């Protein structure tokens, strides 16, 4: 008897009689496979034997890349009872029921062209993987065909200049075979494994364009993948996707962006130009490896919108100030603010404002976001040695009148820009700091000589973007007391306006954004203070005494005009700015949040147990979900998200059935919600975002079939698993249910334990 048989018998997996019978009947077929077919045993015990006795590793089939799956067909999986699931160097990792089956390993190597490294798995895990990665693709593709993306489902997404790209591919003989295959599949749409991902990514891009999103975030979690859109500067969850779709989506995006789909361990950046309908798009793609998979952020730029005039971006007094400075023949103008505050957009509007036939304007940017007619624009390429510093040196030999440097990142770039501004050039640039005085401190920190700053700097502009109230649903309201406390005492009785939420603004109450500026003019007195290396506080105090309006004071003007809300201002502008600008010199400082206040109780935290941000250490209000300063999610909010129960929406017009289903699912510790018809269920699903829907068929107002079609046709609910629970049990009814997109079909009267088992199995399968 061979060693494996002896181990199987000694570990109690089978008996010697059973093994002899199998070997007699199978005539050389694999013993392990036959054991699965003829004997009942614990699959994990068999896996343990292979991992402990033979030192094989256990396979993880939760996230298999599509380029790996393409090496093996579904028929081969059932032929050899194994499945490739990843790469180990140039070798293919293969999950097997019997990792000692060397005949199968040789056949796999011959079929795929790669050496195979055996891992062990159970048949249940293998069959689940087949269902997820092979069988589900057809059903998913069919379901995505019916998704209506807010009226843009008929728009086509095509690559711009496909003919040029085909010519480039013909010339580039060194492009990898993997990429060439992926590109052809992308254009033809005939890859069985990537086809659903192609459709899904197209749907998401079209929906992002429809909603006016500036960014799309694809974020892998432990069980699901969350897709969020940034609309008017705020991220909002759009849909949640099964984890097994993640790799295919990322591969599709990488192929579009000319990135390496086999590289999953290092960050990558790329881009692609598309056309959605008649609108050209420039997508900038960033891929970042995380411990749960690759996170993808796609920035959506719209070249056809062009650069807006400066007068439409900057209001009143601030526009007149900027106009004065940009009319100067030389000097340095710095625009500062956090990422996404509109600095680059403002600078391009300035360039458009000062451009004329007799002006030579050159920019160096990373990346070039707006293409300006008549202006020379240079794209930074650090891999090729084209940095801000050495490009700026070359630009100065091109006899420019105006130079724009996308960002000052180091001492070398800063000194070149400052010296250029002293020799007859107007220089525009940006810095990532939080305020005007902090910008001077940043230049000190990187080593710039204070006298050089004092002699060159014209002004510093701190900028933020705040959302504007929707003009179609504006209404008056009274802010909460804690919010009013941040206003100057004389302004707390003003008329406040906000958007109530309507279809035009996606029920947010906001539509569009406007700039808030803090303009620090470098006066003669301020130059003396800079040259003497004055502190940030002294610089700020002197500027305010000379008439500078702070960010918060400028934003309050927009609040009083009804342009935005005080809550929006507090979300965008840092807490220290609000305290110093809104309140007189205080007598007390809160020991909890360290902010100054008047009176007996701190108006900011309101209690002795204010939660502090783990990112920047600032105080957090109880109703906030993330820090408005650094954007970090609150620790309590994160814990709540991790520990939340699975939400199940049960839909039936009979109260008795609703009660029976709720009672039967009680042992699973689920959060049960109910609805009595399809229309009510749709409304609840919109806000509830359930993890599972159980629905009847025969219901008033909207029946179950229509409900399934509606859920599958909406981007935010299309991946929610659905179980039909109905007394209609004909083959025709079941076929209709599965055609519309149900995941399971149970007939009434139902068995409690069966319903529990099916619901548990479905939740585990979808959410790992």
XYZ file of C-alpha atoms in Angstrom:
768
model
C 0.000 0.000 0.000
C 1.397 3.431 -0.955
C 2.300 6.037 1.743
C -0.656 8.322 0.927
C -3.135 5.459 1.383
C -1.601 4.608 4.723
C -1.950 8.205 5.895
C -5.571 8.385 4.707
C -6.410 5.240 6.679
C -4.496 6.276 9.824
C -6.157 9.706 9.841
C -9.639 8.190 9.528
C -10.458 9.602 6.105
C -11.290 6.155 4.718
C -10.748 2.428 5.306
C -8.458 -0.085 3.641
C -11.483 -1.959 2.231
C -12.831 1.211 0.629
C -9.464 2.062 -0.910
C -9.042 -1.446 -2.346
C -12.543 -1.306 -3.801
C -11.853 2.103 -5.396
C -8.575 0.970 -6.932
C -10.221 -2.192 -8.241
C -13.091 -0.257 -9.873
C -11.266 2.826 -11.181
C -8.429 1.108 -13.027
C -5.774 3.727 -12.322
C -7.936 6.860 -11.959
C -7.087 9.322 -9.187
C -7.938 7.924 -5.748
C -8.593 11.325 -4.123
C -11.070 12.273 -6.830
C -12.905 8.988 -6.387
C -12.966 9.443 -2.603
C -14.806 12.734 -3.117
C -17.318 10.986 -5.394
C -17.987 7.888 -3.291
C -17.154 8.641 0.349
C -18.388 11.085 2.974
C -15.597 12.747 4.969
C -14.511 16.147 6.271
C -12.862 18.013 3.379
C -10.827 20.210 5.723
C -9.348 17.125 7.378
C -8.060 15.957 4.005
C -6.598 19.427 3.332
C -4.922 19.340 6.728
C -3.190 16.083 5.806
C -1.681 17.644 2.688
C -0.643 20.845 4.507
C 0.852 19.182 7.609
C 2.145 15.818 6.354
C 3.261 16.935 2.890
C 3.834 20.681 3.499
C 1.621 21.930 0.677
C 0.148 25.445 1.039
C -3.607 26.068 1.119
C -4.919 27.883 -1.966
C -6.775 31.210 -1.651
C -9.391 31.400 -4.429
C -11.039 34.640 -3.292
C -9.429 36.957 -5.868
C -8.136 35.341 -9.063
C -6.752 37.646 -11.799
C -8.434 37.231 -15.192
C -5.087 36.781 -16.966
C -4.597 33.652 -14.840
C -8.092 32.323 -15.522
C -7.582 32.798 -19.257
C -4.896 30.084 -19.142
C -7.413 27.387 -18.242
C -10.901 26.556 -19.486
C -13.827 25.425 -17.369
C -13.660 21.981 -19.046
C -10.035 21.597 -17.960
C -10.992 22.429 -14.383
C -13.438 19.513 -14.309
C -11.061 17.248 -16.234
C -8.148 17.634 -13.787
C -10.056 18.972 -10.723
C -7.698 21.911 -10.394
C -7.664 25.646 -11.128
C -4.870 28.205 -11.615
C -5.243 31.103 -9.182
C -2.096 33.242 -9.303
C 1.529 33.739 -10.248
C 4.685 32.901 -8.326
C 7.426 34.513 -10.339
C 7.051 33.048 -13.836
C 5.250 29.960 -12.540
C 1.528 29.306 -12.285
C 0.028 28.551 -8.859
C -2.573 25.781 -9.190
C -5.213 24.762 -6.631
C -5.689 20.962 -6.648
C -7.757 18.380 -4.815
C -4.719 16.107 -4.973
C -1.449 18.112 -5.145
C 0.427 14.792 -5.492
C -1.198 14.127 -8.881
C 1.929 14.619 -11.021
C 0.170 13.498 -14.217
C -2.254 16.394 -13.825
C 0.623 18.800 -13.143
C 2.354 17.734 -16.357
C -0.870 18.124 -18.328
C -1.401 21.613 -16.851
C 2.130 22.681 -17.761
C 1.643 21.385 -21.303
C -1.765 23.104 -21.671
C -0.758 26.496 -20.285
C 2.887 26.663 -21.271
C 3.908 27.512 -17.694
C 5.415 25.428 -14.926
C 2.790 24.610 -12.273
C 3.224 24.901 -8.500
C 0.657 22.731 -6.649
C -1.491 24.069 -3.790
C -4.285 22.194 -2.021
C -7.985 23.083 -1.865
C -11.333 21.395 -1.167
C -13.883 20.440 -3.794
C -16.437 22.837 -2.261
C -14.003 25.746 -2.613
C -13.131 24.665 -6.144
C -16.794 24.449 -7.214
C -17.547 27.832 -5.635
C -14.663 29.334 -7.590
C -15.946 27.798 -10.849
C -19.372 29.287 -10.129
C -17.906 32.711 -9.363
C -15.340 33.058 -12.112
C -16.647 30.995 -15.025
C -20.409 30.497 -14.757
C -21.224 33.894 -13.256
C -19.663 35.827 -16.139
C -22.416 34.955 -18.600
C -25.188 35.819 -16.131
C -23.409 39.012 -15.123
C -22.927 40.136 -18.720
C -26.607 39.529 -19.414
C -27.586 41.461 -16.289
C -25.341 44.417 -17.200
C -26.999 44.633 -20.605
C -30.178 45.731 -18.811
C -28.616 48.348 -16.543
C -29.948 51.818 -17.284
C -27.307 54.338 -16.216
C -29.367 57.442 -15.674
C -30.317 57.905 -19.306
C -26.811 57.499 -20.750
C -26.986 53.770 -21.405
C -27.285 54.412 -25.138
C -24.061 56.450 -25.282
C -21.019 54.688 -26.652
C -17.541 54.823 -25.142
C -14.784 54.742 -27.758
C -11.064 55.467 -27.672
C -9.996 58.640 -29.424
C -7.651 58.133 -32.413
C -7.989 54.337 -32.493
C -6.482 54.309 -35.956
C -3.400 56.111 -34.672
C -3.084 53.628 -31.834
C -3.303 50.701 -34.221
C -0.461 52.245 -36.252
C 1.572 52.726 -33.077
C 1.031 49.086 -32.124
C 2.272 48.028 -35.536
C 5.439 50.066 -35.029
C 6.047 49.068 -31.413
C 7.336 45.541 -31.856
C 8.448 45.266 -28.240
C 4.972 45.559 -26.730
C 4.270 42.466 -24.661
C 2.028 39.749 -26.021
C -0.182 40.093 -22.964
C -0.877 43.763 -23.629
C -1.445 43.252 -27.357
C -3.969 40.517 -26.584
C -5.666 42.681 -23.974
C -5.855 45.687 -26.320
C -7.423 43.654 -29.109
C -9.890 42.189 -26.666
C -10.695 45.654 -25.377
C -11.519 46.921 -28.851
C -13.402 43.836 -29.969
C -15.157 43.096 -26.673
C -15.012 39.338 -27.221
C -12.981 38.221 -24.195
C -15.307 35.954 -22.217
C -13.547 36.619 -18.924
C -13.156 40.397 -19.310
C -16.421 41.120 -21.165
C -18.528 41.723 -18.005
C -15.766 43.892 -16.533
C -15.614 45.934 -19.746
C -19.359 46.552 -19.588
C -19.247 47.366 -15.881
C -16.372 49.858 -16.213
C -18.139 51.517 -19.154
C -21.343 51.830 -17.111
C -19.461 53.394 -14.201
C -17.660 55.883 -16.465
C -20.914 56.917 -18.134
C -22.645 57.311 -14.780
C -19.732 59.399 -13.451
C -19.974 61.672 -16.488
C -23.740 62.005 -16.092
C -23.425 63.025 -12.454
C -20.556 65.434 -13.122
C -18.031 63.523 -10.993
C -14.415 64.683 -10.976
C -13.011 61.393 -9.625
C -14.025 57.745 -9.387
C -12.613 55.592 -6.566
C -12.647 51.779 -6.743
C -11.801 50.581 -3.235
C -11.428 46.870 -2.370
C -12.666 45.732 1.038
C -12.553 42.404 2.822
C -15.881 41.245 1.355
C -16.962 43.775 -1.271
C -15.583 46.477 -3.552
C -16.950 49.981 -2.995
C -17.220 52.469 -5.863
C -17.362 56.125 -4.859
C -17.725 59.259 -6.997
C -16.352 62.656 -5.964
C -19.058 65.150 -6.873
C -18.496 68.831 -6.061
C -15.527 67.833 -3.925
C -17.356 65.282 -1.741
C -17.082 61.500 -2.070
C -20.320 59.532 -2.217
C -20.858 55.768 -2.449
C -22.457 54.827 -5.776
C -22.487 51.039 -5.712
C -20.911 47.982 -4.112
C -19.533 45.186 -6.278
C -18.749 41.535 -5.431
C -15.079 41.035 -4.546
C -14.562 38.438 -7.268
C -15.181 41.137 -9.912
C -12.368 43.317 -8.590
C -9.398 41.811 -10.443
C -11.232 41.798 -13.767
C -12.213 45.473 -13.342
C -8.666 46.505 -12.448
C -7.271 44.539 -15.402
C -9.738 46.213 -17.753
C -8.730 49.677 -16.479
C -5.029 48.801 -16.730
C -5.427 47.649 -20.316
C -7.228 50.891 -21.181
C -4.463 52.933 -19.516
C -1.503 51.003 -20.985
C -0.395 49.713 -17.598
C 1.164 46.351 -16.740
C -1.688 44.019 -15.746
C 0.732 41.433 -14.360
C 2.230 43.933 -11.894
C 0.056 43.967 -8.766
C 2.693 44.908 -6.178
C 3.848 48.420 -7.135
C 1.941 51.674 -7.812
C 1.254 52.578 -11.423
C 0.009 55.712 -13.186
C -1.449 55.998 -16.656
C -4.214 57.549 -18.677
C -6.500 57.199 -21.658
C -8.479 59.545 -23.884
C -12.082 58.463 -24.465
C -15.220 59.834 -26.017
C -18.573 59.350 -24.284
C -21.222 60.267 -26.808
C -20.004 63.574 -28.238
C -17.916 64.521 -25.190
C -14.153 63.846 -25.142
C -12.717 62.735 -21.806
C -9.179 62.563 -20.470
C -8.934 59.891 -17.760
C -5.924 59.959 -15.414
C -5.548 56.576 -13.700
C -3.674 55.825 -10.474
C -3.356 52.235 -9.167
C -2.191 51.682 -5.590
C -1.589 48.197 -4.086
C -3.224 47.690 -0.656
C -3.409 44.690 1.659
C -6.937 43.977 0.326
C -6.150 44.430 -3.373
C -5.423 47.284 -5.753
C -7.222 50.580 -5.240
C -7.907 52.530 -8.431
C -8.610 56.249 -8.650
C -9.678 57.663 -12.003
C -9.627 61.432 -12.429
C -12.072 62.610 -15.094
C -11.041 65.685 -17.068
C -13.232 67.264 -19.752
C -11.088 69.077 -22.330
C -14.092 70.433 -24.248
C -15.196 72.526 -21.253
C -12.084 74.668 -21.617
C -10.736 77.197 -19.134
C -13.256 79.538 -17.547
C -12.611 83.304 -17.495
C -10.979 84.531 -14.296
C -13.902 86.891 -13.607
C -16.278 83.900 -13.399
C -14.067 82.106 -10.846
C -13.051 84.991 -8.578
C -15.532 87.462 -7.116
C -15.505 91.236 -6.673
C -12.673 92.655 -4.589
C -10.488 89.539 -4.896
C -10.695 89.748 -8.696
C -9.533 93.373 -8.677
C -6.602 92.472 -6.414
C -5.504 89.581 -8.633
C -5.940 91.705 -11.753
C -3.523 94.261 -10.270
C -0.840 91.661 -9.512
C -1.038 89.715 -12.779
C -0.616 92.976 -14.707
C 2.878 93.439 -13.217
C 5.810 92.787 -15.604
C 7.756 90.733 -13.057
C 7.481 89.055 -9.680
C 6.272 85.804 -8.142
C 2.619 84.939 -7.438
C 1.952 81.803 -5.375
C -1.405 80.028 -5.134
C -1.682 77.664 -2.178
C -4.135 75.152 -0.799
C -4.678 71.422 -0.303
C -5.008 68.931 -3.155
C -8.244 69.463 -5.064
C -8.749 73.094 -4.035
C -8.692 74.394 -7.630
C -5.194 75.956 -7.685
C -4.324 74.746 -11.195
C -7.690 75.832 -12.597
C -7.214 79.334 -11.173
C -3.697 79.634 -12.630
C -4.886 78.562 -16.078
C -7.644 81.174 -15.889
C -4.970 83.748 -15.022
C -2.942 82.692 -18.075
C -6.016 83.030 -20.267
C -6.621 86.493 -18.801
C -3.113 87.818 -19.540
C -2.522 86.086 -22.885
C -2.050 88.309 -25.907
C -0.340 88.092 -29.260
C 2.698 89.926 -27.905
C 3.152 87.753 -24.812
C 5.311 84.607 -24.687
C 3.853 82.285 -22.047
C 5.456 78.922 -21.192
C 4.285 76.432 -18.571
C 5.844 73.333 -17.008
C 3.205 71.041 -15.517
C 2.695 67.555 -14.088
C 0.385 66.676 -15.737
C -0.905 69.114 -18.368
C -4.572 69.294 -17.372
C -5.834 72.041 -19.702
C -4.626 72.713 -23.239
C -4.420 76.471 -23.887
C -4.292 77.880 -27.408
C -1.181 79.998 -28.068
C 0.618 78.914 -24.888
C 3.619 76.554 -24.826
C 3.038 73.767 -22.306
C 5.686 71.246 -21.164
C 4.835 67.928 -19.491
C 7.181 66.835 -16.679
C 8.709 63.374 -17.145
C 10.943 62.566 -14.175
C 11.814 59.086 -15.517
C 13.358 60.760 -18.564
C 15.093 63.415 -16.424
C 12.578 66.144 -17.311
C 12.027 67.630 -13.824
C 10.562 70.972 -12.794
C 14.023 72.382 -12.038
C 15.938 71.464 -15.200
C 12.904 72.203 -17.417
C 12.576 75.640 -15.812
C 16.236 76.383 -16.630
C 15.612 75.540 -20.287
C 12.401 77.599 -20.340
C 14.284 80.718 -19.232
C 16.433 80.413 -22.387
C 13.243 80.580 -24.506
C 12.754 84.324 -23.807
C 9.422 83.987 -21.919
C 7.406 86.903 -20.558
C 5.293 84.729 -18.239
C 6.275 81.372 -16.724
C 3.950 79.012 -14.873
C 5.518 76.268 -12.727
C 2.941 73.617 -11.842
C 4.299 73.117 -8.315
C 7.316 74.140 -6.238
C 8.506 70.928 -4.600
C 12.119 71.555 -3.647
C 14.745 74.213 -2.965
C 16.241 74.092 -6.473
C 12.910 74.789 -8.186
C 12.013 77.504 -5.661
C 15.303 79.382 -6.112
C 15.143 79.239 -9.917
C 11.539 80.518 -9.873
C 12.384 83.328 -7.441
C 15.467 84.434 -9.381
C 13.518 84.311 -12.646
C 10.935 86.644 -11.117
C 13.744 89.128 -10.365
C 15.017 89.197 -13.951
C 11.991 90.456 -15.835
C 9.625 87.463 -15.724
C 6.197 87.121 -14.168
C 6.246 83.684 -12.485
C 3.140 81.818 -11.323
C 3.276 78.662 -9.210
C 1.564 76.621 -6.486
C 2.480 75.195 -3.088
C 0.688 72.598 -0.982
C 0.147 74.535 2.235
C -2.944 75.432 4.244
C -2.693 79.239 4.264
C -0.890 82.394 3.133
C 1.469 82.803 6.097
C 2.127 79.033 6.105
C 3.382 79.418 2.518
C 6.154 81.779 3.637
C 7.069 79.321 6.404
C 7.194 76.492 3.854
C 9.689 78.438 1.722
C 11.786 79.013 4.846
C 11.628 75.273 5.655
C 12.941 74.129 2.273
C 15.908 76.487 2.655
C 15.086 79.573 0.567
C 16.898 82.741 1.651
C 14.344 85.085 3.340
C 15.781 88.140 1.542
C 15.237 86.389 -1.802
C 11.580 85.781 -0.899
C 11.091 89.359 0.291
C 12.513 90.861 -2.890
C 10.623 88.628 -5.341
C 7.183 87.790 -3.921
C 4.214 89.878 -5.104
C 1.370 88.097 -3.321
C 0.232 84.770 -1.893
C -3.275 83.481 -2.600
C -4.797 80.799 -0.370
C -7.723 79.063 -2.041
C -10.556 76.710 -1.148
C -13.645 75.489 -2.993
C -17.083 75.455 -1.346
C -20.248 73.942 -2.736
C -22.996 76.325 -3.833
C -26.645 75.975 -2.871
C -28.781 74.448 -5.603
C -30.733 77.335 -7.220
C -33.753 75.073 -7.865
C -34.416 74.036 -4.246
C -33.117 76.935 -2.109
C -34.940 77.495 1.162
C -34.319 79.346 4.421
C -33.365 77.474 7.591
C -31.883 77.944 11.065
C -28.480 76.323 11.724
C -27.845 74.405 14.937
C -26.613 76.300 17.981
C -23.140 74.739 17.838
C -22.806 75.917 14.223
C -24.059 79.441 14.979
C -21.474 79.683 17.764
C -18.710 79.810 15.129
C -20.128 83.104 13.725
C -19.382 86.597 15.019
C -22.043 87.549 17.622
C -23.594 90.250 15.435
C -24.172 87.879 12.509
C -26.002 85.025 14.232
C -29.441 86.444 13.388
C -28.753 86.652 9.645
C -30.945 84.961 7.033
C -29.450 81.552 6.196
C -30.193 79.629 2.995
C -29.558 76.010 1.968
C -30.710 73.600 -0.722
C -33.493 71.271 0.348
C -32.490 68.596 -2.192
C -34.064 67.908 -5.573
C -33.556 65.796 -8.687
C -31.304 68.405 -10.315
C -28.778 68.259 -7.445
C -29.111 64.498 -6.746
C -30.853 65.329 -3.438
C -27.655 66.877 -2.008
C -28.865 70.488 -1.850
C -25.695 71.652 -3.663
C -24.831 72.172 -7.314
C -21.465 73.430 -8.447
C -18.616 75.025 -6.507
C -17.121 78.480 -6.146
C -13.742 79.756 -4.964
C -12.931 81.293 -1.586
C -9.702 83.328 -1.570
C -7.376 84.849 0.985
C -5.044 87.302 -0.796
C -1.899 88.361 1.091
C -0.322 91.386 -0.601
C 3.397 91.659 0.091
C 3.569 95.284 1.210
C 6.825 97.112 2.113
C 6.241 96.419 5.819
C 5.569 92.746 5.110
C 8.775 92.530 3.044
C 10.763 93.753 6.039
C 9.148 91.154 8.282
C 9.803 88.337 5.750
C 13.429 89.404 5.352
C 13.753 89.235 9.155
C 12.345 85.640 9.131
C 9.177 86.671 10.963
C 6.863 84.026 12.404
C 3.635 82.864 10.754
C 1.570 84.538 13.475
C 3.349 87.863 13.037
C 2.970 87.714 9.234
C -0.736 86.937 9.538
C -1.370 89.645 12.114
C 0.396 92.306 10.029
C -1.514 91.253 6.883
C -4.847 91.456 8.694
C -3.984 94.875 10.084
C -3.284 95.980 6.494
C -6.759 94.864 5.420
C -6.404 91.223 4.340
C -9.638 89.241 4.534
C -9.142 85.682 5.796
C -10.573 82.604 4.107
C -13.253 82.358 6.768
C -14.264 86.020 6.487
C -14.511 85.716 2.699
C -16.554 82.523 3.036
C -18.916 84.167 5.534
C -19.695 86.766 2.887
C -20.900 83.921 0.629
C -23.024 82.559 3.495
C -24.730 85.924 4.057
C -25.358 86.228 0.289
C -27.081 82.819 0.303
C -24.475 81.297 -2.030
C -23.516 78.520 0.407
C -24.145 77.318 3.979
C -22.176 77.839 7.174
C -21.959 74.033 7.566
C -20.255 73.797 4.181
C -17.798 76.529 5.148
C -16.928 74.727 8.397
C -16.426 71.495 6.445
C -13.872 73.069 4.127
C -11.990 75.643 6.194
C -9.711 74.492 8.996
C -10.893 74.890 12.570
C -8.045 77.208 13.572
C -9.051 79.623 10.841
C -12.647 79.725 12.066
C -11.606 80.333 15.666
C -9.204 83.170 14.919
C -11.431 84.856 12.356
C -14.833 84.513 13.937
C -14.244 85.262 17.615
C -12.586 88.127 19.501
C -9.624 87.500 21.783
C -10.993 84.794 24.116
C -10.663 84.325 27.841
C -10.834 80.507 27.858
C -9.261 77.590 25.960
C -11.074 74.245 25.908
C -8.950 71.505 27.563
C -10.530 68.857 25.289
C -10.329 70.319 21.802
C -7.731 73.091 22.496
C -9.878 75.741 20.770
C -10.587 79.157 22.246
C -14.095 80.253 23.265
C -16.139 82.598 25.415
C -18.614 81.566 28.077
C -18.919 78.621 30.421
C -19.111 75.790 27.877
C -17.047 75.099 24.763
C -19.313 75.645 21.726
C -17.169 73.383 19.526
C -17.139 70.035 21.301
C -20.046 70.617 23.708
C -18.964 67.830 26.057
C -16.036 66.546 28.062
C -15.513 63.514 25.844
C -14.937 64.868 22.363
C -13.397 62.382 19.947
C -10.059 63.443 18.475
C -8.966 62.784 14.891
C -6.294 60.064 14.545
C -4.869 61.889 11.538
C -4.323 65.512 12.625
C -5.392 65.459 16.295
C -8.232 67.950 15.795
C -11.592 67.672 17.508
C -14.480 65.845 15.812
C -18.185 66.518 16.248
C -20.385 63.549 17.163
C -22.345 63.747 13.901
C -19.237 63.918 11.682
C -18.138 60.740 9.888
C -14.716 62.056 8.841
C -12.316 64.843 9.787
C -12.963 68.011 7.703
C -9.299 69.011 8.012
C -7.373 65.902 6.917
C -10.225 63.709 5.608
C -9.454 60.698 7.833
C -12.496 58.547 8.703
C -13.508 58.706 12.380
C -12.384 55.687 14.378
C -15.887 55.188 15.766
C -17.369 55.358 12.264
C -14.874 52.779 11.007
C -15.664 50.412 13.890
C -19.359 50.817 13.253
C -18.865 49.960 9.583
C -16.856 46.831 10.357
C -19.215 45.492 13.012
C -22.539 46.214 11.303
C -24.935 43.346 10.726
C -25.970 42.175 7.284
C -29.162 44.009 6.244
C -31.947 41.895 4.710
C -35.007 43.443 3.066
C -38.039 41.089 3.051
C -40.820 42.024 0.607
C -44.296 40.448 0.846
C -47.872 41.773 0.959
C -48.874 39.300 3.694
C -47.880 40.464 7.221
C -47.901 36.853 8.435
C -45.258 35.827 5.896
C -43.108 38.833 6.816
C -43.241 37.781 10.458
C -42.477 34.119 9.663
C -39.454 35.020 7.506
C -38.157 37.420 10.167
C -38.475 34.733 12.860
C -36.816 32.077 10.731
C -33.802 34.343 10.048
C -33.431 35.449 13.668
C -30.762 32.797 14.504
C -28.518 34.255 11.765
C -28.262 37.582 13.659
C -29.337 39.707 10.694
C -30.848 43.178 10.550
C -34.326 42.564 9.086
C -36.331 45.247 7.254
C -39.711 44.717 5.571
C -41.794 46.157 2.735
C -45.274 45.216 1.507
C -44.860 45.837 -2.227
C -42.205 46.380 -4.847
C -42.552 50.173 -4.947
C -42.024 50.466 -1.186
C -39.080 48.073 -1.434
C -37.397 50.211 -4.121
C -37.667 53.322 -1.958
C -36.257 51.483 1.072
C -33.442 49.894 -0.927
C -32.291 53.335 -2.095
C -31.512 54.502 1.458
C -31.009 51.141 3.199
C -28.539 49.604 0.714
C -29.423 46.039 1.834
C -27.057 43.097 1.543
C -29.893 40.754 0.474
C -33.484 41.050 -0.811
C -36.108 38.305 -0.285
C -39.242 38.981 -2.332
C -42.607 37.474 -3.193
C -43.943 37.531 -6.773
C -47.669 38.327 -6.450
C -47.901 41.773 -4.833
C -49.991 44.922 -5.393
C -48.585 48.201 -6.823
C -45.438 46.460 -8.146
C -44.935 42.697 -8.427
C -41.747 40.769 -7.672
C -40.630 40.348 -11.281
C -40.790 44.106 -11.883
C -38.966 44.716 -8.600
C -36.131 42.397 -9.693
C -35.874 44.156 -13.064
C -35.773 47.578 -11.364
C -33.117 46.501 -8.855
C -30.954 44.970 -11.586
C -31.416 48.059 -13.769
C -30.062 50.571 -11.241
C -26.341 51.073 -10.746
C -26.520 51.300 -6.937
C -28.566 48.085 -6.497
C -27.560 45.901 -9.449
C -25.288 43.583 -7.419
C -27.578 42.990 -4.425
C -28.347 39.225 -4.213
C -32.066 38.425 -4.546
C -34.063 35.412 -3.331
C -37.591 34.758 -4.619
C -39.949 33.303 -1.977
C -43.219 32.477 -3.759
C -46.057 29.976 -3.900
C -45.678 29.905 -7.700
C -43.566 26.817 -8.303
C -43.928 25.994 -11.994
C -40.830 25.589 -14.153
C -41.974 28.592 -16.201
C -42.137 30.835 -13.099
C -38.695 29.752 -11.939
C -37.201 30.274 -15.401
C -38.723 33.751 -15.529
C -37.297 34.583 -12.095
C -33.783 33.490 -13.017
C -34.046 35.277 -16.371
C -34.820 38.558 -14.608
C -31.860 38.064 -12.275
C -32.804 36.271 -9.065
C -30.027 34.319 -7.331
C -32.259 31.687 -5.681
C -35.883 30.538 -5.844
C -37.711 29.037 -2.824
C -41.337 27.939 -2.875
C -43.963 28.383 -0.154
C -44.621 26.828 2.279
C -40.961 26.936 3.191
C -38.856 25.113 5.751
C -37.182 27.361 8.347
C -33.869 25.501 8.303
C -33.768 25.414 4.503
C -34.343 29.176 4.261
C -31.648 29.783 6.888
C -29.168 27.551 5.057
C -29.802 29.140 1.652
C -29.627 32.712 2.961
C -26.450 31.981 4.916
C -24.863 30.270 1.929
C -25.763 33.129 -0.422
C -24.423 35.808 1.945
C -21.192 33.876 2.467
C -20.756 33.314 -1.241
C -21.327 36.952 -2.230
C -19.583 38.623 0.703
C -16.934 35.966 1.450
